[in-house]
Short mmCIF file of C-alpha atoms and ligand atoms in Angstrom, two decimals:
data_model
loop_
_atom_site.label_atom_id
_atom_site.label_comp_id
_atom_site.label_asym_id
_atom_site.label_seq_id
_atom_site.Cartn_x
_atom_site.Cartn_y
_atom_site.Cartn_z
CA UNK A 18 60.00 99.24 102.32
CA UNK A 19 56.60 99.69 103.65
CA UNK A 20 53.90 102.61 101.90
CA UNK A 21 54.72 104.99 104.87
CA UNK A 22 58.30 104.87 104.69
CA UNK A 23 58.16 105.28 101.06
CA UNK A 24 56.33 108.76 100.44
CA UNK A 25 57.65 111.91 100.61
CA UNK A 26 57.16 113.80 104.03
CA UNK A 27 57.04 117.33 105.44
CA UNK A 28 57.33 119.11 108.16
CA UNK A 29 55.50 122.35 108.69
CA UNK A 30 56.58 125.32 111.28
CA UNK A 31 54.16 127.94 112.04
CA UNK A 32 54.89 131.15 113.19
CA UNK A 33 52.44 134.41 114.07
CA UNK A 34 49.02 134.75 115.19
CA UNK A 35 46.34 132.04 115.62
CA UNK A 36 45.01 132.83 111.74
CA UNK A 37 48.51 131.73 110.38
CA UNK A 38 47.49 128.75 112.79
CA UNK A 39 44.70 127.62 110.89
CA UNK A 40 46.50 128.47 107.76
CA UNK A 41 49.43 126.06 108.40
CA UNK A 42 46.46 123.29 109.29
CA UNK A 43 45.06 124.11 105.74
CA UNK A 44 48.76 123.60 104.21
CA UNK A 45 49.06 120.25 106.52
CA UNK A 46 45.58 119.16 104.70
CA UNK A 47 46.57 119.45 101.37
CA UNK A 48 49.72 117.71 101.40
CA UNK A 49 48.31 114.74 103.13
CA UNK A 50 46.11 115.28 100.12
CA UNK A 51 48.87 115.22 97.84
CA UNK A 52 49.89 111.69 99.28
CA UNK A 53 52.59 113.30 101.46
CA UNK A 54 53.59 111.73 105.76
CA UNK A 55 53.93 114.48 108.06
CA UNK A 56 57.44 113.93 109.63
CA UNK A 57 57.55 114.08 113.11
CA UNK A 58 60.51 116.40 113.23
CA UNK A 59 61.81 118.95 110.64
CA UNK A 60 65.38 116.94 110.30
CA UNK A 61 63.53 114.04 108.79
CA UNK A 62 61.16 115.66 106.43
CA UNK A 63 61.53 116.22 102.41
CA UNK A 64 59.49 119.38 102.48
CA UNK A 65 60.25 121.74 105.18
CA UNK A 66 57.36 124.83 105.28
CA UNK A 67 58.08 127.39 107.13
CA UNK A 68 54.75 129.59 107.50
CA UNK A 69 56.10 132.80 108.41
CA UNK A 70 54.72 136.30 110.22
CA UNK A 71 55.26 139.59 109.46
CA UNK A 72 53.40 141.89 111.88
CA UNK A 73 55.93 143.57 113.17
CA UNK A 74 59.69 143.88 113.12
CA UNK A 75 60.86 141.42 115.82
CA UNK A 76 58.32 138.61 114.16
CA UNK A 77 59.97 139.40 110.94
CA UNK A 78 62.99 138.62 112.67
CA UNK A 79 61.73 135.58 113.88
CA UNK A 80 60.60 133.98 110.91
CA UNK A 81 64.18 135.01 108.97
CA UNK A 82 65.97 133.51 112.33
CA UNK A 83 64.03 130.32 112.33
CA UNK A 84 64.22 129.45 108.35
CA UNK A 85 67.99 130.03 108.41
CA UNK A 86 67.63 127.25 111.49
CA UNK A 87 65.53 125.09 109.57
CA UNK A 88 68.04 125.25 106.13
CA UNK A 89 70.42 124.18 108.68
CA UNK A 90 68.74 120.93 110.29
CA UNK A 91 67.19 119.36 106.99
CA UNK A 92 68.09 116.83 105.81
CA UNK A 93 70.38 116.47 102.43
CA UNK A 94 68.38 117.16 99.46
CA UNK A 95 65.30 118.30 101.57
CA UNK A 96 63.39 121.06 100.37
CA UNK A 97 62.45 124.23 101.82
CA UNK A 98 59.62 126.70 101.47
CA UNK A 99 58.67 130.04 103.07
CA UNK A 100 54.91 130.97 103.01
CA UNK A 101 52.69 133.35 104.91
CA UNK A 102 52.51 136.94 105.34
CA UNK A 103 56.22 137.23 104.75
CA UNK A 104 55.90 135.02 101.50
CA UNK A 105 52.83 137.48 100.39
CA UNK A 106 54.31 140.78 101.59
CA UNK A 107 58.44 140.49 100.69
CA UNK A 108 58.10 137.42 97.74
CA UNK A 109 60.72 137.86 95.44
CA UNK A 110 63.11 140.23 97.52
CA UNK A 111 62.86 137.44 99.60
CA UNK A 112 63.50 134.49 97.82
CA UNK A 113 66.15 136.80 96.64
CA UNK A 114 68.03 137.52 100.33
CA UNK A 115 67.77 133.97 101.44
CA UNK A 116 69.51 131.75 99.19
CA UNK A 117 68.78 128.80 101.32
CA UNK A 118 65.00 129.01 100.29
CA UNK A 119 63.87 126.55 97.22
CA UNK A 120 60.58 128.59 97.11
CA UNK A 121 58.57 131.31 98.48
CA UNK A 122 55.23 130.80 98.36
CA UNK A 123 51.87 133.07 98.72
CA UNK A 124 48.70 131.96 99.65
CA UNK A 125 47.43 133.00 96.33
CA UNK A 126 47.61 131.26 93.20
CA UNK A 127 46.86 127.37 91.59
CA UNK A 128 47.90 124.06 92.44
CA UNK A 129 49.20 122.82 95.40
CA UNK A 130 52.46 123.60 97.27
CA UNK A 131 53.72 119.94 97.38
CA UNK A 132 53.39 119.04 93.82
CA UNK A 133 53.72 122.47 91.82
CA UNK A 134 56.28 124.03 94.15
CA UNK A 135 58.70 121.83 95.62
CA UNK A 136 58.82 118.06 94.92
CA UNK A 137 58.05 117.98 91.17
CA UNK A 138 61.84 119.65 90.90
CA UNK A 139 64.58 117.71 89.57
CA UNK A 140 67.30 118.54 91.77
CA UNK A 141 67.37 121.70 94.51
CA UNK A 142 67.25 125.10 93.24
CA UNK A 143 68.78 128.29 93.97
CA UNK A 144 67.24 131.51 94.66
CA UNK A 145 68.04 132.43 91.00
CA UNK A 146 66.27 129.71 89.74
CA UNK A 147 63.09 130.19 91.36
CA UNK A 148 60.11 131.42 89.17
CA UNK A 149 59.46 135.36 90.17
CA UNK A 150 55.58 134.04 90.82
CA UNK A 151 56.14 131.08 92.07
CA UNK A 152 52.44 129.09 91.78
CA UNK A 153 51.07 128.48 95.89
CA UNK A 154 48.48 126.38 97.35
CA UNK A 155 44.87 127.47 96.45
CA UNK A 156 42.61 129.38 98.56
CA UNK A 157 43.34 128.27 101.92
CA UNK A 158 39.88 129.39 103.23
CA UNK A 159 38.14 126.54 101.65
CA UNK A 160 40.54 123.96 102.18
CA UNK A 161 39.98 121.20 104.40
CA UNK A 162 42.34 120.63 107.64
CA UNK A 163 43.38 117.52 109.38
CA UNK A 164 41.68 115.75 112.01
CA UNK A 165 41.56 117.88 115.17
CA UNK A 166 44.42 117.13 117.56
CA UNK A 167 42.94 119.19 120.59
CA UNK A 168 39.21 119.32 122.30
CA UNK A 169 39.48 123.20 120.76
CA UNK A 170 40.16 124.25 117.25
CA UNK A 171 40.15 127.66 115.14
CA UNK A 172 37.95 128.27 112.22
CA UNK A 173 38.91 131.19 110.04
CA UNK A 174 35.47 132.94 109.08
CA UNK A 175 37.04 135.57 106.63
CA UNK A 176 40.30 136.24 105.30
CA UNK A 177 41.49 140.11 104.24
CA UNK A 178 40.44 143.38 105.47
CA UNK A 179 38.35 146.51 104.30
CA UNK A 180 39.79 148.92 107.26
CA UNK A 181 42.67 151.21 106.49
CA UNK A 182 44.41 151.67 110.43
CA UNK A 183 47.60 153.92 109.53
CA UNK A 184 49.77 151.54 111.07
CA UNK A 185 48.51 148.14 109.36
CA UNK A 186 49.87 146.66 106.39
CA UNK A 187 47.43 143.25 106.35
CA UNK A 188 44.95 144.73 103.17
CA UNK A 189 47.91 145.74 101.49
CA UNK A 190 48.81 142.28 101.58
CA UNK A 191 45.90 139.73 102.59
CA UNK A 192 43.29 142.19 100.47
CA UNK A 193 39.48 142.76 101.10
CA UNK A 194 37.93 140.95 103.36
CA UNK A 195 36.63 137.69 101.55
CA UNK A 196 33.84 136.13 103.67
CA UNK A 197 33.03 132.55 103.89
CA UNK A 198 29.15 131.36 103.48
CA UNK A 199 27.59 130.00 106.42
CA UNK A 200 27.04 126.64 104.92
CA UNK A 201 31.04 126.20 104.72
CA UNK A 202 31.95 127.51 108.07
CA UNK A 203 29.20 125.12 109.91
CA UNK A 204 30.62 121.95 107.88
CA UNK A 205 33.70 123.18 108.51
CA UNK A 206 32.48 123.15 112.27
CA UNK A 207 30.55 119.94 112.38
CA UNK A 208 33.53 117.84 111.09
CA UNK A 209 35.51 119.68 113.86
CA UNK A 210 32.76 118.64 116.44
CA UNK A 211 32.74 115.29 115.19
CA UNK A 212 36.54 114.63 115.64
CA UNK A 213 36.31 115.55 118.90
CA UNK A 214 36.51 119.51 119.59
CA UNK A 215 34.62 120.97 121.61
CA UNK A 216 35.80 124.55 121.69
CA UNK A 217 35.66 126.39 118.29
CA UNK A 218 37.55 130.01 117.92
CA UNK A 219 36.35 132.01 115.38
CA UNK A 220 38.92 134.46 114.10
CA UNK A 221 39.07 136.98 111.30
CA UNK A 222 41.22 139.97 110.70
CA UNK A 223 37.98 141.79 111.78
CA UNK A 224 35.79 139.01 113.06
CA UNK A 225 32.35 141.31 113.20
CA UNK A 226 33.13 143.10 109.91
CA UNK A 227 32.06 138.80 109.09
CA UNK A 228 29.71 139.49 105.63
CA UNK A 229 29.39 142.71 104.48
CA UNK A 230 31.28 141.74 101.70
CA UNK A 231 29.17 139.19 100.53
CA UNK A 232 26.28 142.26 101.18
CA UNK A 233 25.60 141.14 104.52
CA UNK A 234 26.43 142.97 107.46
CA UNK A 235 25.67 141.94 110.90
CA UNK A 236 26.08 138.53 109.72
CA UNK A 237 27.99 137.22 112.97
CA UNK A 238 24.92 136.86 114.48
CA UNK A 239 23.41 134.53 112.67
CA UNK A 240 25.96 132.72 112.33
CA UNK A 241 26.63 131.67 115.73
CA UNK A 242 22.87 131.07 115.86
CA UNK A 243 23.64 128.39 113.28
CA UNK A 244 27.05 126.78 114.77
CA UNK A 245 25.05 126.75 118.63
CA UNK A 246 23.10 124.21 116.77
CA UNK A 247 25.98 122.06 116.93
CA UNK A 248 25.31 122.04 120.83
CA UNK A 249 23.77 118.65 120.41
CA UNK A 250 26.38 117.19 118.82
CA UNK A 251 28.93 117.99 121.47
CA UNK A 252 30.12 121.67 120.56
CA UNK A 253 29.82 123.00 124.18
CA UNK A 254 31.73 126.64 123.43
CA UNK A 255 32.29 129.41 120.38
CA UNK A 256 34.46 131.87 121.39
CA UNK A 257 34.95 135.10 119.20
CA UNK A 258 38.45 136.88 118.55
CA UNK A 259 39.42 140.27 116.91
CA UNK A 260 36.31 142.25 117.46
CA UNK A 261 36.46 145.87 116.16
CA UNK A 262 34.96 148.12 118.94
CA UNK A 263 32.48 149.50 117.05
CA UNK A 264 30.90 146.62 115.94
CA UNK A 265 30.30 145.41 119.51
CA UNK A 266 26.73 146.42 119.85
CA UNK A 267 23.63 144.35 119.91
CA UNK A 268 22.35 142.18 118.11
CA UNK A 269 26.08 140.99 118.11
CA UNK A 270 26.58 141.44 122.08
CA UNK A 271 22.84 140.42 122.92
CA UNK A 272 23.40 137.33 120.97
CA UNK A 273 26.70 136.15 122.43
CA UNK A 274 25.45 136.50 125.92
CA UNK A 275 22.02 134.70 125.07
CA UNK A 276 23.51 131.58 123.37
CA UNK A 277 25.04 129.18 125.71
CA UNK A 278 27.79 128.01 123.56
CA UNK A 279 29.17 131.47 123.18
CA UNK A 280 30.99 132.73 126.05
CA UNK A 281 31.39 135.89 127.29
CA UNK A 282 35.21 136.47 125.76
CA UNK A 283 35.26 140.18 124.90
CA UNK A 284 38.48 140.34 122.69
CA UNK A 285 37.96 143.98 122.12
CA UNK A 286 40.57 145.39 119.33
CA UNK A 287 41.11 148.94 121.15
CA UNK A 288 44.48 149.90 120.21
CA UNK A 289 44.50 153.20 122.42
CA UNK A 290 41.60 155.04 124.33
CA UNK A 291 42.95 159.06 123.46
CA UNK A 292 40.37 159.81 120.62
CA UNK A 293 42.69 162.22 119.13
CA UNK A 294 45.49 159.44 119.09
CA UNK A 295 42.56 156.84 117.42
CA UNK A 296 41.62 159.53 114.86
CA UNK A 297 45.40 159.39 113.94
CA UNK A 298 45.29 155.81 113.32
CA UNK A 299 42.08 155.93 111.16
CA UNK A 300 40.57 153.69 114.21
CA UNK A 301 37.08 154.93 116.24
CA UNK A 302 36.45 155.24 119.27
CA UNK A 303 37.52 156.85 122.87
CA UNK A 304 38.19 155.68 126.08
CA UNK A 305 35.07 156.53 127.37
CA UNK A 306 32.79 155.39 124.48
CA UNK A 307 35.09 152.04 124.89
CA UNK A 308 34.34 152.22 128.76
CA UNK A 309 30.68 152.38 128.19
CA UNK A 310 30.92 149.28 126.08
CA UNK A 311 32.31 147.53 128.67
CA UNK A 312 30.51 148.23 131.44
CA UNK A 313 27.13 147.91 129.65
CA UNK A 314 28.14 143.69 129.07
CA UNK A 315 29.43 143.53 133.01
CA UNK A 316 26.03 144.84 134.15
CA UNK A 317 24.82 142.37 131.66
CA UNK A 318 26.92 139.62 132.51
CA UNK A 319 29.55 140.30 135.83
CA UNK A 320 31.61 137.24 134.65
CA UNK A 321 31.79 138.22 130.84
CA UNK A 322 36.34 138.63 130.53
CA UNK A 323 37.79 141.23 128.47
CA UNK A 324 40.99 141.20 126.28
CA UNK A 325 42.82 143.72 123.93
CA UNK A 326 45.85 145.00 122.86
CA UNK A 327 47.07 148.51 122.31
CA UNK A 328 49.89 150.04 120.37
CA UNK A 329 53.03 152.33 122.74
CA UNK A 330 54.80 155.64 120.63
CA UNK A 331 52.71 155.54 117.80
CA UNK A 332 53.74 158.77 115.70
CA UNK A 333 53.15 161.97 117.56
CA UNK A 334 51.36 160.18 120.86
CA UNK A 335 52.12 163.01 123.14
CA UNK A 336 52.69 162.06 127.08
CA UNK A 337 48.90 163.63 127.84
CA UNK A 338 47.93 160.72 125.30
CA UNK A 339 49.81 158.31 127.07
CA UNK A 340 48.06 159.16 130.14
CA UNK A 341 44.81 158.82 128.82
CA UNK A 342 45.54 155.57 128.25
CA UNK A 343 46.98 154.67 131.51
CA UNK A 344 43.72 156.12 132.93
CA UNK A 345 41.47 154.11 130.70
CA UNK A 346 43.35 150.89 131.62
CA UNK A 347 42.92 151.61 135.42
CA UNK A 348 39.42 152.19 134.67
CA UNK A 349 38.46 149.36 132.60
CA UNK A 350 40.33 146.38 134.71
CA UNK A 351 40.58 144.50 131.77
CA UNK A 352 41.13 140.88 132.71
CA UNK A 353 44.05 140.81 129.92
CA UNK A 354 45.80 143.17 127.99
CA UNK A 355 48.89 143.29 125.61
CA UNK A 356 51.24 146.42 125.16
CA UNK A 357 53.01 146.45 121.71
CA UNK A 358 55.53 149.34 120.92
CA UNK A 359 54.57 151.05 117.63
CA UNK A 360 56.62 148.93 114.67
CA UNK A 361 56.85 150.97 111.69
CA UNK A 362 55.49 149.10 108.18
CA UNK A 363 56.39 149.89 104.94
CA UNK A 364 54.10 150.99 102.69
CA UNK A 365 51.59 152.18 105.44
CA UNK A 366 50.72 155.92 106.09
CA UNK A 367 51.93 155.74 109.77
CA UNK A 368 55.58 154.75 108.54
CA UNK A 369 55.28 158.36 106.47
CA UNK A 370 54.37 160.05 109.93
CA UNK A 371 56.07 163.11 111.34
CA UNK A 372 57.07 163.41 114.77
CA UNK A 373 58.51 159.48 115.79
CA UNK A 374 58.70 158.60 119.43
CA UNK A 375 62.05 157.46 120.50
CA UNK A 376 62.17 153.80 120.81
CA UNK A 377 63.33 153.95 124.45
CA UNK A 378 60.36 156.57 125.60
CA UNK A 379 58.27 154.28 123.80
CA UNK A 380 59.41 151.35 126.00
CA UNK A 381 59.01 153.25 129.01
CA UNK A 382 55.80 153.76 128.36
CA UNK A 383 54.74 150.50 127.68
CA UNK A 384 56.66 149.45 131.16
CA UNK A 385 54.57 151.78 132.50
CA UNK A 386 50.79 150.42 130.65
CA UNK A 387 52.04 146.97 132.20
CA UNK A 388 52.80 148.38 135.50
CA UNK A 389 48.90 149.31 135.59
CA UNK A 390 47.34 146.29 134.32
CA UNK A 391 49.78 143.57 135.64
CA UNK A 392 48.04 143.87 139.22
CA UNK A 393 44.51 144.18 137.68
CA UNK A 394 45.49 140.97 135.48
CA UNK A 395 46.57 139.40 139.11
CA UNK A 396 43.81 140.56 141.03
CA UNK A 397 41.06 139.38 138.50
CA UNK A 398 43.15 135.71 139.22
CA UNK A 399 43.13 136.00 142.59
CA UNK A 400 39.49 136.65 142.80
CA UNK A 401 38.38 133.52 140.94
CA UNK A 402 40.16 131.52 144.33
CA UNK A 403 37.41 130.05 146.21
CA UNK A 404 35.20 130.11 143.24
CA UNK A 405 33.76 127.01 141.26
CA UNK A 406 34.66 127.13 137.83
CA UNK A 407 33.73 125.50 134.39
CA UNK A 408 37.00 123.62 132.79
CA UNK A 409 37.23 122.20 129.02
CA UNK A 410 40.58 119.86 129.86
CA UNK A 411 42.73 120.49 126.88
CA UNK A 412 45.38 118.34 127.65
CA UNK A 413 48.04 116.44 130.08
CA UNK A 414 51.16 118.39 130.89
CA UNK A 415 54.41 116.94 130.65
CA UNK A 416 53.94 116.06 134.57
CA UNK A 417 50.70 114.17 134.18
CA UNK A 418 48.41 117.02 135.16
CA UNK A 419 45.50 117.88 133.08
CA UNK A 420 45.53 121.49 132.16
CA UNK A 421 42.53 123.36 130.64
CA UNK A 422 40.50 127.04 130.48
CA UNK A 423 37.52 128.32 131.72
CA UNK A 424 35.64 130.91 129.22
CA UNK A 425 37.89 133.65 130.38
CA UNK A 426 41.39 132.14 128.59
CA UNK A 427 41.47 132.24 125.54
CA UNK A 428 43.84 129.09 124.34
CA UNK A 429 47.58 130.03 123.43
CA UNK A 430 47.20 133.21 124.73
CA UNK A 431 45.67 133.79 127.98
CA UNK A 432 46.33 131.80 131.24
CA UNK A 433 45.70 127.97 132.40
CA UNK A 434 43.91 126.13 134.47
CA UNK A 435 45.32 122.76 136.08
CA UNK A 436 42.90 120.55 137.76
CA UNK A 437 43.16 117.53 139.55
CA UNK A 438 41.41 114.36 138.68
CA UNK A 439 41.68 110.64 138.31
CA UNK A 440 38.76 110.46 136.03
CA UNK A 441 39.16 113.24 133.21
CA UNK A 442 40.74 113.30 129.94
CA UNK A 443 41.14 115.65 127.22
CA UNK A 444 38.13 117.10 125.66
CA UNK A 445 35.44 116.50 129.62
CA UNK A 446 33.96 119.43 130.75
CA UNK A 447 34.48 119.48 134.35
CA UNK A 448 32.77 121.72 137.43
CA UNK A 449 36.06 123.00 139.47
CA UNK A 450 36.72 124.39 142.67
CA UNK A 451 39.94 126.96 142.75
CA UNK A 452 42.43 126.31 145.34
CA UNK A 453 45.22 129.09 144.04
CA UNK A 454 46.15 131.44 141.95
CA UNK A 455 50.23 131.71 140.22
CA UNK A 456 50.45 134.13 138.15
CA UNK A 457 48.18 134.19 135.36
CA UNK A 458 47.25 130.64 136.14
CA UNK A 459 45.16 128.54 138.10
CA UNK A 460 45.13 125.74 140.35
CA UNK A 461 41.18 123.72 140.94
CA UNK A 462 39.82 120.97 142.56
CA UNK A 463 37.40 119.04 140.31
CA UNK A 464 33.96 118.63 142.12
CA UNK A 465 32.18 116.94 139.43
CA UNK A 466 31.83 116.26 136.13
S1 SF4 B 12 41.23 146.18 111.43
FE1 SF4 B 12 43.06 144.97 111.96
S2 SF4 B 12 43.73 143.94 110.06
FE2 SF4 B 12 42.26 145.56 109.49
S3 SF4 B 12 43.57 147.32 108.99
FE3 SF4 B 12 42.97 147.55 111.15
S4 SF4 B 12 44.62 146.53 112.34
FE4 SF4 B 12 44.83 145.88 110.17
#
């Protein structure tokens, strides 16, 4: 039997936002660490991880749904684990409604998860047998991560969160935000550079909140000061996710649209524009003081793209609220935006909240935010045709196309790009000329390299 077939292998599903992302690269790191095989498919692996979400009810759902699948596919004797925010926020009730679980894991704790969790056991356990506190993988911040797979990759900066939004459960959870030092996010960065990626995606529960824990504030800065230096060695963008609205204000905007490596990605976390409505969910801002954010970086930079996302029937909104949001996104033309109906979460002070807005008015309202921006979304698309374009090729398509972004997607989230080329592979920069718009995506012409 050869060394490979021997060891123990795993298989790790990831669920949730692009920080469970990097935390299920993390887990992938230190069981290759522990002398495990990744397994190409979740049937043939000994350790099954299932790295949940919990965000909101339907995720919840999602991550239950899919480990239930999993227990089902794996293989005899295989063992399976649930970690992530479901792990952290629901352990031991749990472990103790899904008997099919060997272990549920936080991110918190000693040891590793391959060793201390589930392959040291003599035989399977039962959800009665598992320790209350069962012992996770350490810190996953400072854990290293596989060689990259992509030309893009993310780096988590920070992990927690000091804010207190009403409707949020993450710092009840994740905890205060725990910054990384500069000297481990640009090694970190450098090794990702070196393997290949060209693209880095900082993310953070609250990206620009990035060191004032560690006494620092305004330390985003700075650091993408230090990670442009990378520019040499082939890191050719930084883009910046999460930003809490009031935090985007020079030096942090100055320096984002002075540095070439950083594009001009404005993931703004807005939430809602009615003040009254913000004030409600402990958030700042306005429409207009939001507005005046983001037309002081267009007049700065006419190509810089904006995201967000904003919460539909959060407790009390009143229809005059709603409308103040459907005029704010009609005025701002952001280039993307998500609508989420309000989800309520235990333990927060929104899910204490008088005056609940039915489900179904909630869902006609958020029909109706997405009946505003879907033809802004389009029409920012349909501009772009005609226009040359920058492309970072991220991969080939199952039909032998290359597909990338330009600085306004965002990967796994926004639109795509395909180009046409003989020549380019994942990871080439290429100058594009755009021949159509579908959709949300694109369809270019590469002019040169
Ligand atoms: S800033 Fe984000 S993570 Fe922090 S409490 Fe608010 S919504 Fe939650």
């Amino acid at each position: 039997m050869s060394e490979q077939s021997s060891r123990r292998t795993f298989y790790v599903e990831t669920l949730g936002c692009p920080k469970n992302a990097v935390d299920s690269d993390k887990v992938v790191a230190s069981l290759l660490a522990d002398g495990l095989a990744a397994a190409d498919r979740a049937e043939d692996a000994d350790l099954v991880v299932v790295n949940t979400c919990a965000f909101i009810d339907a995720a919840r759902q999602e991550s239950i749904d899919t480990t239930l699948a999993l227990a089902g596919q794996r293989k005899p004797g295989a063992r399976l684990v649930v970690t992530g925010c479901m792990a952290e926020r629901y352990g031991a009730e749990l472990a103790e409604a899904l008997p099919e679980v060997d272990a549920v894991v936080g991110f918190a704790g000693e040891g590793s998860l391959a060793t201390s969790v589930a392959l040291d056991w003599p035989k399977r356990k039962g959800a009665g047998s598992v320790p209350e506190r069962p012992t996770g993988v350490r810190d996953l911040l400072e854990l290293p991560r596989p060689a990259p797979t992509a030309p893009w990759a993310y780096v988590k900066v920070a992990e927690g969160c000091d804010r207190a939004c009403a409707f949020c459960a993450i710092p009840s959870f994740r905890g205060k935000q725990r910054s990384r030092t500069p000297e481990s996010i640009e090694a970190e960065a450098r090794a990702l550079v070196e393997g290949g990626v060209a693209e880095l995606v900082l993310v953070a529960q609250d990206l620009a909140w990035y060191g004032r824990d560690a006494g620092e504030p305004g330390s985003l800065a700075p650091l993408l000061r230090r990670l442009d230096g990378l520019a040499a060695d082939g890191l050719a963008r930084v883009r910046l996710l999460y930003l809490y609205p009031s935090e985007v204000r020079d030096p942090l905007v100055s320096t984002m649209l002075e540095l070439a490596t950083v594009v001009p990605y404005f993931d703004l976390s807005l939430q809602h524009a009615d003040a009254r409505l913000l004030r409600r969910m402990k958030r700042w801002g306005s429409g207009d003081r939001f507005l005046d954010v983001i037309t002081a970086i267009r007049a700065q930079q006419p190509d810089a793209a904006f995201r967000s996302s904003f919460i539909v029937g959060f407790p009390g909104e009143r229809e005059s609220e709603h409308d103040v949001l459907l005029e704010f996104l009609a005025a701002a033309e952001l280039d993307w935006a998500g609508f989420f109906p309000f989800s309520s979460e235990d333990g927060t002070p929104a899910a204490e909240m008088p005056d609940a807005v039915e489900h179904d008015l909630a869902l006609e309202w958020l029909r109706e935010c997405e009946a505003v921006q879907e033809p802004i979304t389009r029409a920012a698309r349909d501009e772009l045709v005609g226009r040359e374009i920058e492309v970072l090729i991220d991969m080939v398509d199952a039909d032998g196309a290359l597909v990338g972004r330009t600085h306004r997607e965002a990967p796994e989230i926004d639109g795509v790009v395909t180009v046409h080329a003989d020549w380019a592979r994942p990871g080439a920069m290429v100058r594009a000329h755009v021949t159509e718009a579908i959709g949300t995506d694109l369809v270019a012409k590469v002019t040169r390299r």
